[in-house]
PDB file of N, CA and C in Angstrom:
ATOM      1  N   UNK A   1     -76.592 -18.707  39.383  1.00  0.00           N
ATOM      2  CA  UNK A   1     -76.571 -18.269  38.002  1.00  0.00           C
ATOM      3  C   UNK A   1     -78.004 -17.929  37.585  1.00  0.00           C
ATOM      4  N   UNK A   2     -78.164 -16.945  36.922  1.00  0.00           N
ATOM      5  CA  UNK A   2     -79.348 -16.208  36.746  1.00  0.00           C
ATOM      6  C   UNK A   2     -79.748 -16.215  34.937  1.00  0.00           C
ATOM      7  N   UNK A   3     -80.794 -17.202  34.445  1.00  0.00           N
ATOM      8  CA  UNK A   3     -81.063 -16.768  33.458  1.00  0.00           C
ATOM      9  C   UNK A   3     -82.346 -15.892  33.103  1.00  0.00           C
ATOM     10  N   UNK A   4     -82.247 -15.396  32.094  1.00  0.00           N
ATOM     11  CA  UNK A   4     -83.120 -14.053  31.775  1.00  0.00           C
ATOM     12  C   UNK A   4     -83.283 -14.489  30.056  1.00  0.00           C
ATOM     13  N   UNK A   5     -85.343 -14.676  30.046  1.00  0.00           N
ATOM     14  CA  UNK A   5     -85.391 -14.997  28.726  1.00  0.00           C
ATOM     15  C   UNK A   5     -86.330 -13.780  28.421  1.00  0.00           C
ATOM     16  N   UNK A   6     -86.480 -13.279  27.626  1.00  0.00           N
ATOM     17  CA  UNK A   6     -87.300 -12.000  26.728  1.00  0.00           C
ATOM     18  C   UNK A   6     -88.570 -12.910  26.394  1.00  0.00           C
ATOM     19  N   UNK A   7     -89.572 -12.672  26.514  1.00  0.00           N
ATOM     20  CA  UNK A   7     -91.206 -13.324  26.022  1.00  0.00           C
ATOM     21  C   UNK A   7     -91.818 -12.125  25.503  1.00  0.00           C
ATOM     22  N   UNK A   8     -92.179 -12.526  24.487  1.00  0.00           N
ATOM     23  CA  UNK A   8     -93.122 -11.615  23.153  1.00  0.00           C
ATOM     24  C   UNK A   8     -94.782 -11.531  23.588  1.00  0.00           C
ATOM     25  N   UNK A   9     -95.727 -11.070  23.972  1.00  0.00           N
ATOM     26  CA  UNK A   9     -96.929 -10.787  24.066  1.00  0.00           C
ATOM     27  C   UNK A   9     -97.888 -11.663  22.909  1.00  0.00           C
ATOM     28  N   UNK A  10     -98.545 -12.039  22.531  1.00  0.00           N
ATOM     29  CA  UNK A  10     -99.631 -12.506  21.528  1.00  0.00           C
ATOM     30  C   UNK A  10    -100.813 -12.589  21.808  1.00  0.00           C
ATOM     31  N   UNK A  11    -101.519 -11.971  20.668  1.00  0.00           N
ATOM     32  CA  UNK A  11    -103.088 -12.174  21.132  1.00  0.00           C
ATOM     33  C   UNK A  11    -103.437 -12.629  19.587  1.00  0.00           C
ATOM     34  N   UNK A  12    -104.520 -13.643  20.243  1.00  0.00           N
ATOM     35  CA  UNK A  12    -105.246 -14.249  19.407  1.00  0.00           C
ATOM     36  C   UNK A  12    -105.738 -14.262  18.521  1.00  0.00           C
ATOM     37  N   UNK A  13    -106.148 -13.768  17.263  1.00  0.00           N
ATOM     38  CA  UNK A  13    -107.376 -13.116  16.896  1.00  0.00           C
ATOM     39  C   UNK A  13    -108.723 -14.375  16.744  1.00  0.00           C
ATOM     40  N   UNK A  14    -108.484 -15.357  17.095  1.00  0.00           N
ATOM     41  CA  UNK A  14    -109.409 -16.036  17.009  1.00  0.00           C
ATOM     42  C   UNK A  14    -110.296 -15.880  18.417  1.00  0.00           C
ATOM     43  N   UNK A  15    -109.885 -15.944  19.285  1.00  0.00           N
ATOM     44  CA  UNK A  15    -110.204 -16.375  20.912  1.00  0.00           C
ATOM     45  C   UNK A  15    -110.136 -14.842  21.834  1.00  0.00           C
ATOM     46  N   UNK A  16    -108.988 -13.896  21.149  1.00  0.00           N
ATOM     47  CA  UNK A  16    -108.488 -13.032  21.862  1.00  0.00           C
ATOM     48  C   UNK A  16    -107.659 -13.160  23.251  1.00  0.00           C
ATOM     49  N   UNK A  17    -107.457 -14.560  23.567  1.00  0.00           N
ATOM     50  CA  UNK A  17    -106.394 -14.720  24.222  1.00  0.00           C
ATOM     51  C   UNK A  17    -105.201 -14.127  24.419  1.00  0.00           C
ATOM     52  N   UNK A  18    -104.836 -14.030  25.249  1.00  0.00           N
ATOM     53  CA  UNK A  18    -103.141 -13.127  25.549  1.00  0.00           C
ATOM     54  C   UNK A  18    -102.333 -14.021  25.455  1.00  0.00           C
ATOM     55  N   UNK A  19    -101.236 -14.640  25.212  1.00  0.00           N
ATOM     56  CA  UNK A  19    -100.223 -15.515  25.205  1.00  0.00           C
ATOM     57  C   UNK A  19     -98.844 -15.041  24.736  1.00  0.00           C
ATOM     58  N   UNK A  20     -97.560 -15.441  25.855  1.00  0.00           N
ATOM     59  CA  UNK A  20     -96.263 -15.533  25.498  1.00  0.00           C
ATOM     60  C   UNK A  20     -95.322 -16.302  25.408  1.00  0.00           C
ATOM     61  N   UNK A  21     -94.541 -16.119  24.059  1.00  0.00           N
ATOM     62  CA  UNK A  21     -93.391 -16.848  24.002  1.00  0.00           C
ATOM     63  C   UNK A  21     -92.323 -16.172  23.950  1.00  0.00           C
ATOM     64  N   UNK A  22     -91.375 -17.320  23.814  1.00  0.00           N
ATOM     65  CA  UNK A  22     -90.015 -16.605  23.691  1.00  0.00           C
ATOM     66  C   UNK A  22     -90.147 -15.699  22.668  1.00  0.00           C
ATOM     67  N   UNK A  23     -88.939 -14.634  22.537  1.00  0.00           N
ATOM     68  CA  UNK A  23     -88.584 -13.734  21.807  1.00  0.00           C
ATOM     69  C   UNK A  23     -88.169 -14.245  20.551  1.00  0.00           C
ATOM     70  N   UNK A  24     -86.958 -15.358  20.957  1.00  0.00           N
ATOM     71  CA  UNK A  24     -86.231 -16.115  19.453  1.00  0.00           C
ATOM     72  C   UNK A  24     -87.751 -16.624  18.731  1.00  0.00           C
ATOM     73  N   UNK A  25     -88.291 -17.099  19.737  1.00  0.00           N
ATOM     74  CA  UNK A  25     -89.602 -17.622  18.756  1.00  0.00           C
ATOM     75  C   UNK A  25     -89.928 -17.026  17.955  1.00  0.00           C
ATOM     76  N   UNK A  26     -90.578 -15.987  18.662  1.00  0.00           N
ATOM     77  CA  UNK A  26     -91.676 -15.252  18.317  1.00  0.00           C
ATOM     78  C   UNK A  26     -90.623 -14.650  16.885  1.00  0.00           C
ATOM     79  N   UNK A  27     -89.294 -13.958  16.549  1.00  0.00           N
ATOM     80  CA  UNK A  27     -88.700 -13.690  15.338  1.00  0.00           C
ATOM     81  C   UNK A  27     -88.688 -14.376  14.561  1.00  0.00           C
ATOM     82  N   UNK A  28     -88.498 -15.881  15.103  1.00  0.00           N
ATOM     83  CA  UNK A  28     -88.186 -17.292  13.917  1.00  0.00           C
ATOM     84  C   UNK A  28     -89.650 -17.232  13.117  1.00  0.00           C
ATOM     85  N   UNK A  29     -91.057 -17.373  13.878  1.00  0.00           N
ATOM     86  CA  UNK A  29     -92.568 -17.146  13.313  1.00  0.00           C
ATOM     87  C   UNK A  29     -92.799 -16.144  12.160  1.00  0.00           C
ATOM     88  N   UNK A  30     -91.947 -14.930  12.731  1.00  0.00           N
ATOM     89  CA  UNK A  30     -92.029 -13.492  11.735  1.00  0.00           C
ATOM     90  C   UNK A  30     -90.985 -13.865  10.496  1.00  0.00           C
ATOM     91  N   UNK A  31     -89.793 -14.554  10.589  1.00  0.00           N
ATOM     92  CA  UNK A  31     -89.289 -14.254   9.717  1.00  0.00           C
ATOM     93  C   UNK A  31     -89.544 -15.673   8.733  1.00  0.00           C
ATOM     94  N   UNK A  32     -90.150 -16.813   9.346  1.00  0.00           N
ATOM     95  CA  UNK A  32     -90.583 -17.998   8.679  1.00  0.00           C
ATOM     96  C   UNK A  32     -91.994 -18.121   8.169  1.00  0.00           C
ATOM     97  N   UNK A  33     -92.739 -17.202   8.327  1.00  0.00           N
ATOM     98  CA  UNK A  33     -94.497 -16.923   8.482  1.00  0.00           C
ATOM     99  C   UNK A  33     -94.754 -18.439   8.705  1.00  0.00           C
ATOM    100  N   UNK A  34     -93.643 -19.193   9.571  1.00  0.00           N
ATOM    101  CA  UNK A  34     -94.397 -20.400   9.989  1.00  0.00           C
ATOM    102  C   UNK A  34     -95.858 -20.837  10.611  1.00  0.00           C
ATOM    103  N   UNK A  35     -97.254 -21.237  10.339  1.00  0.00           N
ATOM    104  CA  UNK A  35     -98.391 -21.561  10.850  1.00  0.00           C
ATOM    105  C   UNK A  35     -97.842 -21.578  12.405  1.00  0.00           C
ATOM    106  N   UNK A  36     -98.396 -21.000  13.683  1.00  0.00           N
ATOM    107  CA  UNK A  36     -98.383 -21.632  15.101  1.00  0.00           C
ATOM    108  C   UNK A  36     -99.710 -21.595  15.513  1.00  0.00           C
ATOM    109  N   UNK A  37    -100.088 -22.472  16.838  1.00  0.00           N
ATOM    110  CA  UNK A  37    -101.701 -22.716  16.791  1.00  0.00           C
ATOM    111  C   UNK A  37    -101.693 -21.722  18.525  1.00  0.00           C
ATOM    112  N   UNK A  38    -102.669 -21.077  18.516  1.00  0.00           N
ATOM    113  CA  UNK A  38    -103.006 -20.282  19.827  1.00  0.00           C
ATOM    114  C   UNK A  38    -103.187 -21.856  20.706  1.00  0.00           C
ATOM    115  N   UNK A  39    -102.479 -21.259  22.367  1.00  0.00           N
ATOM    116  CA  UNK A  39    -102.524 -22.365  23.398  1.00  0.00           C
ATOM    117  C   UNK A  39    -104.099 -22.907  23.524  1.00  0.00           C
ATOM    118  N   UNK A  40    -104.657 -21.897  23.591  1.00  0.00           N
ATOM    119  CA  UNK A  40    -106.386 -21.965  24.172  1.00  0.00           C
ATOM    120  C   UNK A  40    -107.277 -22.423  23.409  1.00  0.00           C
ATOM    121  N   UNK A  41    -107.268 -22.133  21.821  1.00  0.00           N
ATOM    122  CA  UNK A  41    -108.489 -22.300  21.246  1.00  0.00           C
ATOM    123  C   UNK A  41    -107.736 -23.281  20.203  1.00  0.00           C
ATOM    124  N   UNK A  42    -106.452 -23.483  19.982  1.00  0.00           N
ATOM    125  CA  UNK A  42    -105.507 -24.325  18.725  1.00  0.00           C
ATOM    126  C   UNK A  42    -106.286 -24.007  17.728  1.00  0.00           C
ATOM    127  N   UNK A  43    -106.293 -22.488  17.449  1.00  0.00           N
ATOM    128  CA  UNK A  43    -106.525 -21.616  16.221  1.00  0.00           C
ATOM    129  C   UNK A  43    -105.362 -21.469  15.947  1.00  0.00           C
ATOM    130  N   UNK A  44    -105.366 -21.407  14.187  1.00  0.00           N
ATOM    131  CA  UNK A  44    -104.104 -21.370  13.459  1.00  0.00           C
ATOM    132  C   UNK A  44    -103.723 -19.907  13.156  1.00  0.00           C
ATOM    133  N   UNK A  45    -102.239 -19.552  13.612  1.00  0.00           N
ATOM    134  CA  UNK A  45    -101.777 -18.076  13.890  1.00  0.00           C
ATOM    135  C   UNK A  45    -100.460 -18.055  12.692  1.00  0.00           C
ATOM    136  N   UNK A  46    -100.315 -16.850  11.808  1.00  0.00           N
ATOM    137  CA  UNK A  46     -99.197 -16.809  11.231  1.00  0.00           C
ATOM    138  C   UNK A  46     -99.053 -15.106  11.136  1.00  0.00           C
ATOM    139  N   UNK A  47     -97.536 -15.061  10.415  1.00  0.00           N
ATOM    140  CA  UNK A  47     -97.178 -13.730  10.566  1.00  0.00           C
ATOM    141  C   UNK A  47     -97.341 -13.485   8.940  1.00  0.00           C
ATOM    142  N   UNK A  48     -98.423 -13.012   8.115  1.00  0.00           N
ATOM    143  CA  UNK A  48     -98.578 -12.741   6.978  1.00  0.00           C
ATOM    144  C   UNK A  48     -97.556 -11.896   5.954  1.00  0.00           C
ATOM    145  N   UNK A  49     -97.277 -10.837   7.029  1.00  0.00           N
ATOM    146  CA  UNK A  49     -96.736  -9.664   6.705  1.00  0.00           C
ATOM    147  C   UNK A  49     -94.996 -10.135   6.180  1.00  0.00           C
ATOM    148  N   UNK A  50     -94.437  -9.110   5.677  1.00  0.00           N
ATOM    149  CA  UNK A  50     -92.763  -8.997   5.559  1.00  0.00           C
ATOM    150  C   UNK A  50     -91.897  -8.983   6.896  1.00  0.00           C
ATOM    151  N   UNK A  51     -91.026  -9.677   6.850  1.00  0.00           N
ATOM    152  CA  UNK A  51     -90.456  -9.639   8.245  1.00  0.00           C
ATOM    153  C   UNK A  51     -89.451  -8.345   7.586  1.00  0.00           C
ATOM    154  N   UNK A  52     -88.791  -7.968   8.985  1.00  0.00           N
ATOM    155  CA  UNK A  52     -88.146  -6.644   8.756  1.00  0.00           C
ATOM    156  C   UNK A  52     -86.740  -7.057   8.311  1.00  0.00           C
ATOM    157  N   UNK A  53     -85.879  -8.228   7.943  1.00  0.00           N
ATOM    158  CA  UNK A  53     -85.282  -8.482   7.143  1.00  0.00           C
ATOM    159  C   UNK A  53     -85.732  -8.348   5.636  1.00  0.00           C
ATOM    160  N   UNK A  54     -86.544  -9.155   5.237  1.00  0.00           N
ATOM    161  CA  UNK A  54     -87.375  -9.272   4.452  1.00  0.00           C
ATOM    162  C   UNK A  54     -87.652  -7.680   3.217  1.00  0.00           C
ATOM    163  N   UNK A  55     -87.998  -6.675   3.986  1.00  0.00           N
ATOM    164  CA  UNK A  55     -88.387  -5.437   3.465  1.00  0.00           C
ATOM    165  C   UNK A  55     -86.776  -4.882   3.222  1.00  0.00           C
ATOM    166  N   UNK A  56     -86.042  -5.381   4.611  1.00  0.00           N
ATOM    167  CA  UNK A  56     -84.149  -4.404   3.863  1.00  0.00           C
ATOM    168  C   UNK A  56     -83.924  -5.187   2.667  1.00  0.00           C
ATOM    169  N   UNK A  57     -84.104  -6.573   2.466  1.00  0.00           N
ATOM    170  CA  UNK A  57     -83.581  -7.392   1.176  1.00  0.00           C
ATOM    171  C   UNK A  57     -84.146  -6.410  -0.189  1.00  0.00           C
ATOM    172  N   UNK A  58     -85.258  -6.541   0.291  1.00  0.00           N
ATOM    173  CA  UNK A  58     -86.276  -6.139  -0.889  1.00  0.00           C
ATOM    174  C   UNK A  58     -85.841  -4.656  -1.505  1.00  0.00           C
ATOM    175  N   UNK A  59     -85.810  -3.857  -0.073  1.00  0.00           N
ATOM    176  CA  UNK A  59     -85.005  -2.212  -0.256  1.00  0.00           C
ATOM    177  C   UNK A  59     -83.961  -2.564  -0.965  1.00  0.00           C
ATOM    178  N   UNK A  60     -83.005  -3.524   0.036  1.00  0.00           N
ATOM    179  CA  UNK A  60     -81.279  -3.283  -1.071  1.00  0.00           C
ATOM    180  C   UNK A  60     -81.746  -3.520  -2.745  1.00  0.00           C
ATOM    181  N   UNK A  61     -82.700  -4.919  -2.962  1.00  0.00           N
ATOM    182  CA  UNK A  61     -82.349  -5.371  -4.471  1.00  0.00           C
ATOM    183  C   UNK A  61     -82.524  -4.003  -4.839  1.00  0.00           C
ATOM    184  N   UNK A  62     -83.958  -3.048  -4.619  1.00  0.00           N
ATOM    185  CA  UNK A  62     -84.289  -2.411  -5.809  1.00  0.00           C
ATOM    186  C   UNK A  62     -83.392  -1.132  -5.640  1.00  0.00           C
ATOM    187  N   UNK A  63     -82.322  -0.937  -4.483  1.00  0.00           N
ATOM    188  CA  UNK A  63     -81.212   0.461  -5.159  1.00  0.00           C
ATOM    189  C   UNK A  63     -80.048  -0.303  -5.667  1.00  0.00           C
ATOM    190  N   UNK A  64     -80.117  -2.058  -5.865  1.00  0.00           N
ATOM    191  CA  UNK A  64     -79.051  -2.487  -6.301  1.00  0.00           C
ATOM    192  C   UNK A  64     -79.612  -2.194  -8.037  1.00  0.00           C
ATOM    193  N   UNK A  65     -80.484  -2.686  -7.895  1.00  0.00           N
ATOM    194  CA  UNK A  65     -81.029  -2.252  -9.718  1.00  0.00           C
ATOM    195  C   UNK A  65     -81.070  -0.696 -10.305  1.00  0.00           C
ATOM    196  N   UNK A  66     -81.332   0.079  -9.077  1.00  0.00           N
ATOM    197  CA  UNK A  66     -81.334   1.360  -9.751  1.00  0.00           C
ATOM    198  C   UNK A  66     -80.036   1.839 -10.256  1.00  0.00           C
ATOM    199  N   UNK A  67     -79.284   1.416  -9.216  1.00  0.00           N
ATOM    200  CA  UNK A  67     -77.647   1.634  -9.609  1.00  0.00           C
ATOM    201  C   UNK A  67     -76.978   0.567 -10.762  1.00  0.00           C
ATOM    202  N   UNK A  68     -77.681  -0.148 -10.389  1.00  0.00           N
ATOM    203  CA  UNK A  68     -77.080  -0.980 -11.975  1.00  0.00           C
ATOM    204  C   UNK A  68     -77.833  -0.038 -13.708  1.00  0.00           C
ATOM    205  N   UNK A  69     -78.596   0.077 -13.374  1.00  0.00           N
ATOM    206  CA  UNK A  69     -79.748   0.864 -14.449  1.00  0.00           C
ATOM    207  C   UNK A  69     -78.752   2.080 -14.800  1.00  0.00           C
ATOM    208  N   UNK A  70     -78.442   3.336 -13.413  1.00  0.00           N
ATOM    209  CA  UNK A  70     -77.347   4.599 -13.327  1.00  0.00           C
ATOM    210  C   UNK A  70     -76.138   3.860 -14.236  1.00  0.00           C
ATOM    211  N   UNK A  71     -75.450   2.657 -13.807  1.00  0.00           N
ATOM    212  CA  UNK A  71     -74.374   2.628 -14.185  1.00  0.00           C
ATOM    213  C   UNK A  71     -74.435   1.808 -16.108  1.00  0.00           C
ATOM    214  N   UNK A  72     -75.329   1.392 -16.560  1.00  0.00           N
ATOM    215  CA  UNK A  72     -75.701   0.981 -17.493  1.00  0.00           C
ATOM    216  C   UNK A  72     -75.380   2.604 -18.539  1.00  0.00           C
ATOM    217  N   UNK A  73     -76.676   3.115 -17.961  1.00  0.00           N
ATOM    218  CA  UNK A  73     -76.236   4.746 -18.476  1.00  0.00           C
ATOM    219  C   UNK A  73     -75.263   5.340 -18.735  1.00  0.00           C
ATOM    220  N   UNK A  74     -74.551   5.540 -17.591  1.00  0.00           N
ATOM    221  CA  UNK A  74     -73.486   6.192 -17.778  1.00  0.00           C
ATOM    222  C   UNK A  74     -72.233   5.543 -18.426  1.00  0.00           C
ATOM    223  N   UNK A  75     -71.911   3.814 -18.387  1.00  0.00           N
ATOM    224  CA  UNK A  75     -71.499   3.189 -19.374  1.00  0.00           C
ATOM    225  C   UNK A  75     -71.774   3.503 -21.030  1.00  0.00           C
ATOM    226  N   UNK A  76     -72.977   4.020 -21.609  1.00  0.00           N
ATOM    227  CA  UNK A  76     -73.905   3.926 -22.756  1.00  0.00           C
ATOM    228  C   UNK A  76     -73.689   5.627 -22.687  1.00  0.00           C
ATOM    229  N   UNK A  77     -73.639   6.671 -22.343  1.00  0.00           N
ATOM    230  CA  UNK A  77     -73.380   7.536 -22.287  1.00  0.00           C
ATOM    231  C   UNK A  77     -71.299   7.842 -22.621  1.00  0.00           C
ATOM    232  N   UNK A  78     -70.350   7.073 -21.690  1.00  0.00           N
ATOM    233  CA  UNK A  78     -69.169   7.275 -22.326  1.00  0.00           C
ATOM    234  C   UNK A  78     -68.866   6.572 -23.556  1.00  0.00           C
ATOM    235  N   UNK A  79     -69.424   5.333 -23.799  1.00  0.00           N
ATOM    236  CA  UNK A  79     -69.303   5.090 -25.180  1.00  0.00           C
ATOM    237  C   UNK A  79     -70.061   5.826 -26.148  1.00  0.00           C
ATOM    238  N   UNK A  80     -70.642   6.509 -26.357  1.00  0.00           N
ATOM    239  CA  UNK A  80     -70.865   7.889 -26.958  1.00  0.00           C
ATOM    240  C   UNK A  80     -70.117   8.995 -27.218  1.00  0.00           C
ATOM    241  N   UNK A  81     -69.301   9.390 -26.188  1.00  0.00           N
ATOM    242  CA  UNK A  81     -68.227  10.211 -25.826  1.00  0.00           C
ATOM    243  C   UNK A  81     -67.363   9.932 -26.987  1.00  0.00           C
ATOM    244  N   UNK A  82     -66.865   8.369 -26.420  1.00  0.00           N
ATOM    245  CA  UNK A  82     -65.636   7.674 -27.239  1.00  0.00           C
ATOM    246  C   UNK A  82     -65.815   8.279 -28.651  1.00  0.00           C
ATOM    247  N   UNK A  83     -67.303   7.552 -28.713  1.00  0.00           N
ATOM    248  CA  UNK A  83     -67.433   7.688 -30.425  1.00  0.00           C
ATOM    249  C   UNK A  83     -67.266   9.262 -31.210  1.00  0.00           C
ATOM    250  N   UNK A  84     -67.529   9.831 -30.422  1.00  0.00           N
ATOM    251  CA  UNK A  84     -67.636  11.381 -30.898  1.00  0.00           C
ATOM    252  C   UNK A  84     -66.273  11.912 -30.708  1.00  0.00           C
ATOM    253  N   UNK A  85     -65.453  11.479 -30.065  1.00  0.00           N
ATOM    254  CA  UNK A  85     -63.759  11.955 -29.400  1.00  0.00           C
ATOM    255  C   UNK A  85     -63.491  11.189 -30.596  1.00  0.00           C
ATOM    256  N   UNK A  86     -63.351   9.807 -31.194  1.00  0.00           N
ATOM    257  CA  UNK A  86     -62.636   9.448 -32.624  1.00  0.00           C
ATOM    258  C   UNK A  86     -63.202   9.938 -34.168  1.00  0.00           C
ATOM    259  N   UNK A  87     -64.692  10.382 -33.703  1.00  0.00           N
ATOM    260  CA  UNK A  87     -64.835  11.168 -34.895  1.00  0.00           C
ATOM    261  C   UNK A  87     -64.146  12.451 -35.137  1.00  0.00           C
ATOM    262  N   UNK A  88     -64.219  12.936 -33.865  1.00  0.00           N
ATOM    263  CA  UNK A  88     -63.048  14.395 -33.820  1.00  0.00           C
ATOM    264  C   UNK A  88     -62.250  14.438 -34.442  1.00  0.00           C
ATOM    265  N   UNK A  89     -61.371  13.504 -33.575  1.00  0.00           N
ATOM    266  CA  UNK A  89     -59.824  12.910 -34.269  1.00  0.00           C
ATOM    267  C   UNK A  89     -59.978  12.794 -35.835  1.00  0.00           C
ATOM    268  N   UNK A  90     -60.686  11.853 -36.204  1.00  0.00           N
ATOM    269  CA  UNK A  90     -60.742  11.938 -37.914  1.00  0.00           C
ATOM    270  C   UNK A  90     -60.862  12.652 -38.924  1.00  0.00           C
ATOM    271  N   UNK A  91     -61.883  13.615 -38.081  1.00  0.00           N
ATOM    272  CA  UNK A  91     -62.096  14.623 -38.797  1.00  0.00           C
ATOM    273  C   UNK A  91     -60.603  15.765 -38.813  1.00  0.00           C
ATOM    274  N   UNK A  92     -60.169  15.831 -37.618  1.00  0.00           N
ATOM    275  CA  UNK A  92     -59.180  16.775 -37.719  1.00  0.00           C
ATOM    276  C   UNK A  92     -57.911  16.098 -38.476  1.00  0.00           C
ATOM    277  N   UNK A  93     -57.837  14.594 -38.780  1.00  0.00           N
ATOM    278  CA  UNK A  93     -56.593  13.783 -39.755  1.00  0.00           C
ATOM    279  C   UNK A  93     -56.652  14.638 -40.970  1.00  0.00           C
ATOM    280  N   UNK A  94     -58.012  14.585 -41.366  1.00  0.00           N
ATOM    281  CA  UNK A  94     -58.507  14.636 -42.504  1.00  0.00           C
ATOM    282  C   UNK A  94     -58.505  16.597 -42.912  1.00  0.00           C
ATOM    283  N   UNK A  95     -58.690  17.076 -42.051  1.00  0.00           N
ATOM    284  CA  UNK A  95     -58.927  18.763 -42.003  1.00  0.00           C
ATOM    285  C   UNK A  95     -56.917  18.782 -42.266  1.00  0.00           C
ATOM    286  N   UNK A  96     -56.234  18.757 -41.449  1.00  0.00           N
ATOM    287  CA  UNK A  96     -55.019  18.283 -41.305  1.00  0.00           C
ATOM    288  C   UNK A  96     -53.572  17.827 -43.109  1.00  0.00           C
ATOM    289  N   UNK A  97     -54.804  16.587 -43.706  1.00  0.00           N
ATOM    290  CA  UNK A  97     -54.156  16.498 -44.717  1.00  0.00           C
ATOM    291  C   UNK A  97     -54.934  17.348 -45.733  1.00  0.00           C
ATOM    292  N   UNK A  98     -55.904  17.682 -45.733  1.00  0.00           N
ATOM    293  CA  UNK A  98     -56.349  18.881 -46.768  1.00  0.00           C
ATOM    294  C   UNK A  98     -55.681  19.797 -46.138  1.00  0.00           C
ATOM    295  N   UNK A  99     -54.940  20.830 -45.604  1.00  0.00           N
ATOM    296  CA  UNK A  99     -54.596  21.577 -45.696  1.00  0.00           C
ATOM    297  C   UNK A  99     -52.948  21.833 -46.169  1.00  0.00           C
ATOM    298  N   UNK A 100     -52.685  20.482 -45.899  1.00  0.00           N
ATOM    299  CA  UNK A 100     -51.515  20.018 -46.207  1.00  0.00           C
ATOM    300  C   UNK A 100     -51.142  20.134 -47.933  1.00  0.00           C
ATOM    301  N   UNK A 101     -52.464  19.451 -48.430  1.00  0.00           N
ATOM    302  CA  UNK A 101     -52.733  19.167 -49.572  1.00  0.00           C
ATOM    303  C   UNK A 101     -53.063  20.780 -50.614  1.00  0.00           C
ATOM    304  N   UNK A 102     -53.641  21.413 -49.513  1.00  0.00           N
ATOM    305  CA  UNK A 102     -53.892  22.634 -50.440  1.00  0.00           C
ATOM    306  C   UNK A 102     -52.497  23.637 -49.763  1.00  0.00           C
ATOM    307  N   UNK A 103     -51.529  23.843 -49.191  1.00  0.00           N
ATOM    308  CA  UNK A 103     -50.105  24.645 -48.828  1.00  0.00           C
ATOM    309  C   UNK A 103     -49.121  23.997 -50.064  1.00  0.00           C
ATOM    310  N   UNK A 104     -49.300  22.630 -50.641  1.00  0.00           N
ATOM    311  CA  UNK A 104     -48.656  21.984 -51.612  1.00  0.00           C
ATOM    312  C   UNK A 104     -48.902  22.294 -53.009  1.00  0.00           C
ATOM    313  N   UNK A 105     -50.200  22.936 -53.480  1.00  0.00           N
ATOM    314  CA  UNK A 105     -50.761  23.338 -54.520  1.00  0.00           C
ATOM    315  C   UNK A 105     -50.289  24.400 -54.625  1.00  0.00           C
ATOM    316  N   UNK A 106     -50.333  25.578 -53.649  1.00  0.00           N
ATOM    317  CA  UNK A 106     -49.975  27.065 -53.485  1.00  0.00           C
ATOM    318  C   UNK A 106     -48.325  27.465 -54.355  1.00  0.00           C
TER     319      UNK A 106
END
């Protein structure tokens, strides 16, 4: 039985050492910016940056907000509609019994 593990490259920036670990590691480090210490010099190593989960979260929230923002609008936009479709209506009740009112005078 043959196992096969993936090892990630690292270099130092303290020492410039080369060093590898596992792969799972080396993702768990990126996506935990957990502190790890270089083998050689036990200089303290972290992943500062956004892990690439990290940046999709961040992507989804802000088209989840833009689309909430779109749909806010366009909510606030048909109730506008509404309002102007029952002013219609009223107005034409009203156009409706005045004319009614003035065929009765005639």
């Amino acid at each position: 039985m043959d196992i096969t593990i993936k090892y990630t490259p690292i270099d130092c920036f303290h020492c410039q050492f080369v060093f590898a670990v596992p792969a799972t590691t080396d993702k768990k480090w990126r996506e935990t910016h957990q502190l790890f210490y270089c083998p050689s010099c036990r200089g303290q190593m972290y992943y500062p940056g956004e892990s690439d989960s990290e940046k999709l979260q961040k992507k989804m929230n802000q088209y989840k907000e833009l689309y909430e923002d779109k749909l806010s609008c366009c909510m606030e936009l048909q109730e506008e509609v509404d309002h102007k479709d029952r002013r219609i209506n009223g107005y034409k009740g009203a156009l409706a019994k005045e004319k009614k009112r003035a065929s009765a005078n005639d």
